[in-house]
Coordinates of C-alpha atoms in Angstrom, one line a residue:
Q1 CA 87.9 86.4 94.2
V2 CA 87.3 87.5 97.7
Q3 CA 84.6 89.7 98.6
V4 CA 84.6 91.8 101.7
V5 CA 80.9 92.4 103.1
E6 CA 79.9 95.0 105.4
S7 CA 76.4 94.9 107.2
G8 CA 74.7 96.6 109.9
G9 CA 74.3 100.3 108.7
G10 CA 70.6 101.8 109.0
S11 CA 69.3 105.3 109.9
V12 CA 69.3 106.2 113.6
Q13 CA 68.2 109.3 115.7
P14 CA 71.1 111.6 117.2
G15 CA 72.3 109.6 120.4
G16 CA 71.6 106.4 119.0
S17 CA 73.9 103.2 118.4
L18 CA 74.7 101.1 115.2
R19 CA 77.1 98.0 115.0
L20 CA 78.7 97.5 111.5
S21 CA 80.3 93.9 110.8
C22 CA 82.6 93.2 108.1
V23 CA 83.3 89.6 106.7
A24 CA 85.4 88.2 104.2
S25 CA 83.9 85.7 102.0
E26 CA 86.9 83.4 102.5
R27 CA 89.7 83.6 105.0
I28 CA 92.1 86.5 104.0
F29 CA 95.7 85.2 105.1
N30 CA 98.5 87.4 106.2
I31 CA 96.5 90.4 107.4
Q32 CA 98.5 93.2 108.4
S33 CA 95.4 95.4 109.7
M34 CA 91.8 96.1 109.6
G35 CA 89.9 98.9 109.5
W36 CA 86.8 101.4 108.9
H37 CA 86.6 104.2 106.8
R38 CA 83.7 106.5 105.5
Q39 CA 82.8 109.0 102.9
A40 CA 80.3 111.5 103.4
L41 CA 78.3 112.8 100.5
G42 CA 80.6 115.6 98.6
K43 CA 83.6 114.7 100.9
Q44 CA 86.7 112.7 100.6
R45 CA 86.9 109.0 102.3
E46 CA 88.0 109.4 105.5
R47 CA 89.9 106.9 108.2
V48 CA 87.8 106.0 111.2
A49 CA 89.7 103.2 113.0
G50 CA 91.9 100.6 112.6
I51 CA 93.0 97.4 114.3
S52 CA 96.4 95.8 113.8
D53 CA 96.9 91.9 113.4
V54 CA 98.0 91.8 117.3
G55 CA 95.0 93.9 118.2
I56 CA 96.2 97.4 118.5
T57 CA 93.6 99.9 117.8
N58 CA 93.7 103.3 116.6
Y59 CA 91.0 106.1 116.2
Q60 CA 90.1 109.3 114.6
D61 CA 89.7 112.2 117.2
F62 CA 86.0 112.4 116.3
A63 CA 85.5 108.7 116.9
K64 CA 87.5 108.5 120.2
G65 CA 85.3 107.8 123.2
R66 CA 82.2 106.8 121.0
F67 CA 83.3 104.2 118.5
T68 CA 84.9 100.8 119.4
I69 CA 86.7 98.5 116.8
S70 CA 87.3 95.2 117.1
G71 CA 88.2 92.0 114.9
D72 CA 89.6 88.7 114.7
S73 CA 92.4 88.4 111.7
T74 CA 92.1 84.6 112.0
K75 CA 88.5 84.9 111.0
S76 CA 88.7 87.8 108.8
T77 CA 86.2 89.6 110.5
V78 CA 86.0 93.3 111.9
D79 CA 83.3 95.3 113.7
L80 CA 82.6 98.7 114.6
Q81 CA 80.4 99.7 117.7
M82 CA 79.4 103.3 117.0
N83 CA 77.6 105.4 120.3
N84 CA 76.3 108.4 120.6
L85 CA 75.8 109.0 117.2
K86 CA 75.6 112.4 115.6
P87 CA 74.3 113.9 112.4
E88 CA 77.9 114.5 111.0
D89 CA 78.6 110.7 111.5
T90 CA 76.3 110.1 108.3
A91 CA 78.2 108.5 105.9
V92 CA 78.7 105.3 103.7
Y93 CA 81.1 103.2 105.8
Y94 CA 83.5 100.9 104.2
C95 CA 85.6 98.3 105.4
L96 CA 89.3 97.6 104.7
I97 CA 91.4 94.4 105.1
V98 CA 95.2 95.1 104.4
T99 CA 97.4 92.2 103.9
T100 CA 101.2 92.1 104.7
E101 CA 101.6 92.1 101.0
G102 CA 100.2 95.1 100.6
K103 CA 96.8 94.1 99.4
N104 CA 94.0 95.9 99.9
Y105 CA 90.4 94.5 100.3
W106 CA 87.6 97.0 100.2
G107 CA 83.7 96.6 100.8
Q108 CA 81.3 98.0 98.9
G109 CA 80.1 100.0 101.8
T110 CA 77.2 100.4 104.0
Q111 CA 74.9 103.6 104.7
V112 CA 74.9 105.2 108.2
T113 CA 72.1 107.9 108.3
V114 CA 71.9 110.0 111.5
S115 CA 68.9 112.3 111.8
S116 CA 66.0 113.3 113.7

């Protein structure tokens, strides 16, 4: 069974940067899109950014100008560069890979904590 694993989370001070990475245990074929979501304590999971199989990106408003998503659907990898982090960015960040068949592959999440 394919597993999706995130890495790169951690604790940083406000204004700091982190780079999250996501990789599948084996190649996932027919990827339609890849993306990052996050869930803060006591809140619903929300979308952060996404990238299509042809490299078209989209961001939630809070991520625009600070976060950059990149990925390679042929390698089933997707990264999220996060700059100028704010305390409100504190959350567990999840990777999601979606196939054209409608199958969703979620990672187990990586914690990001922004605090002084």
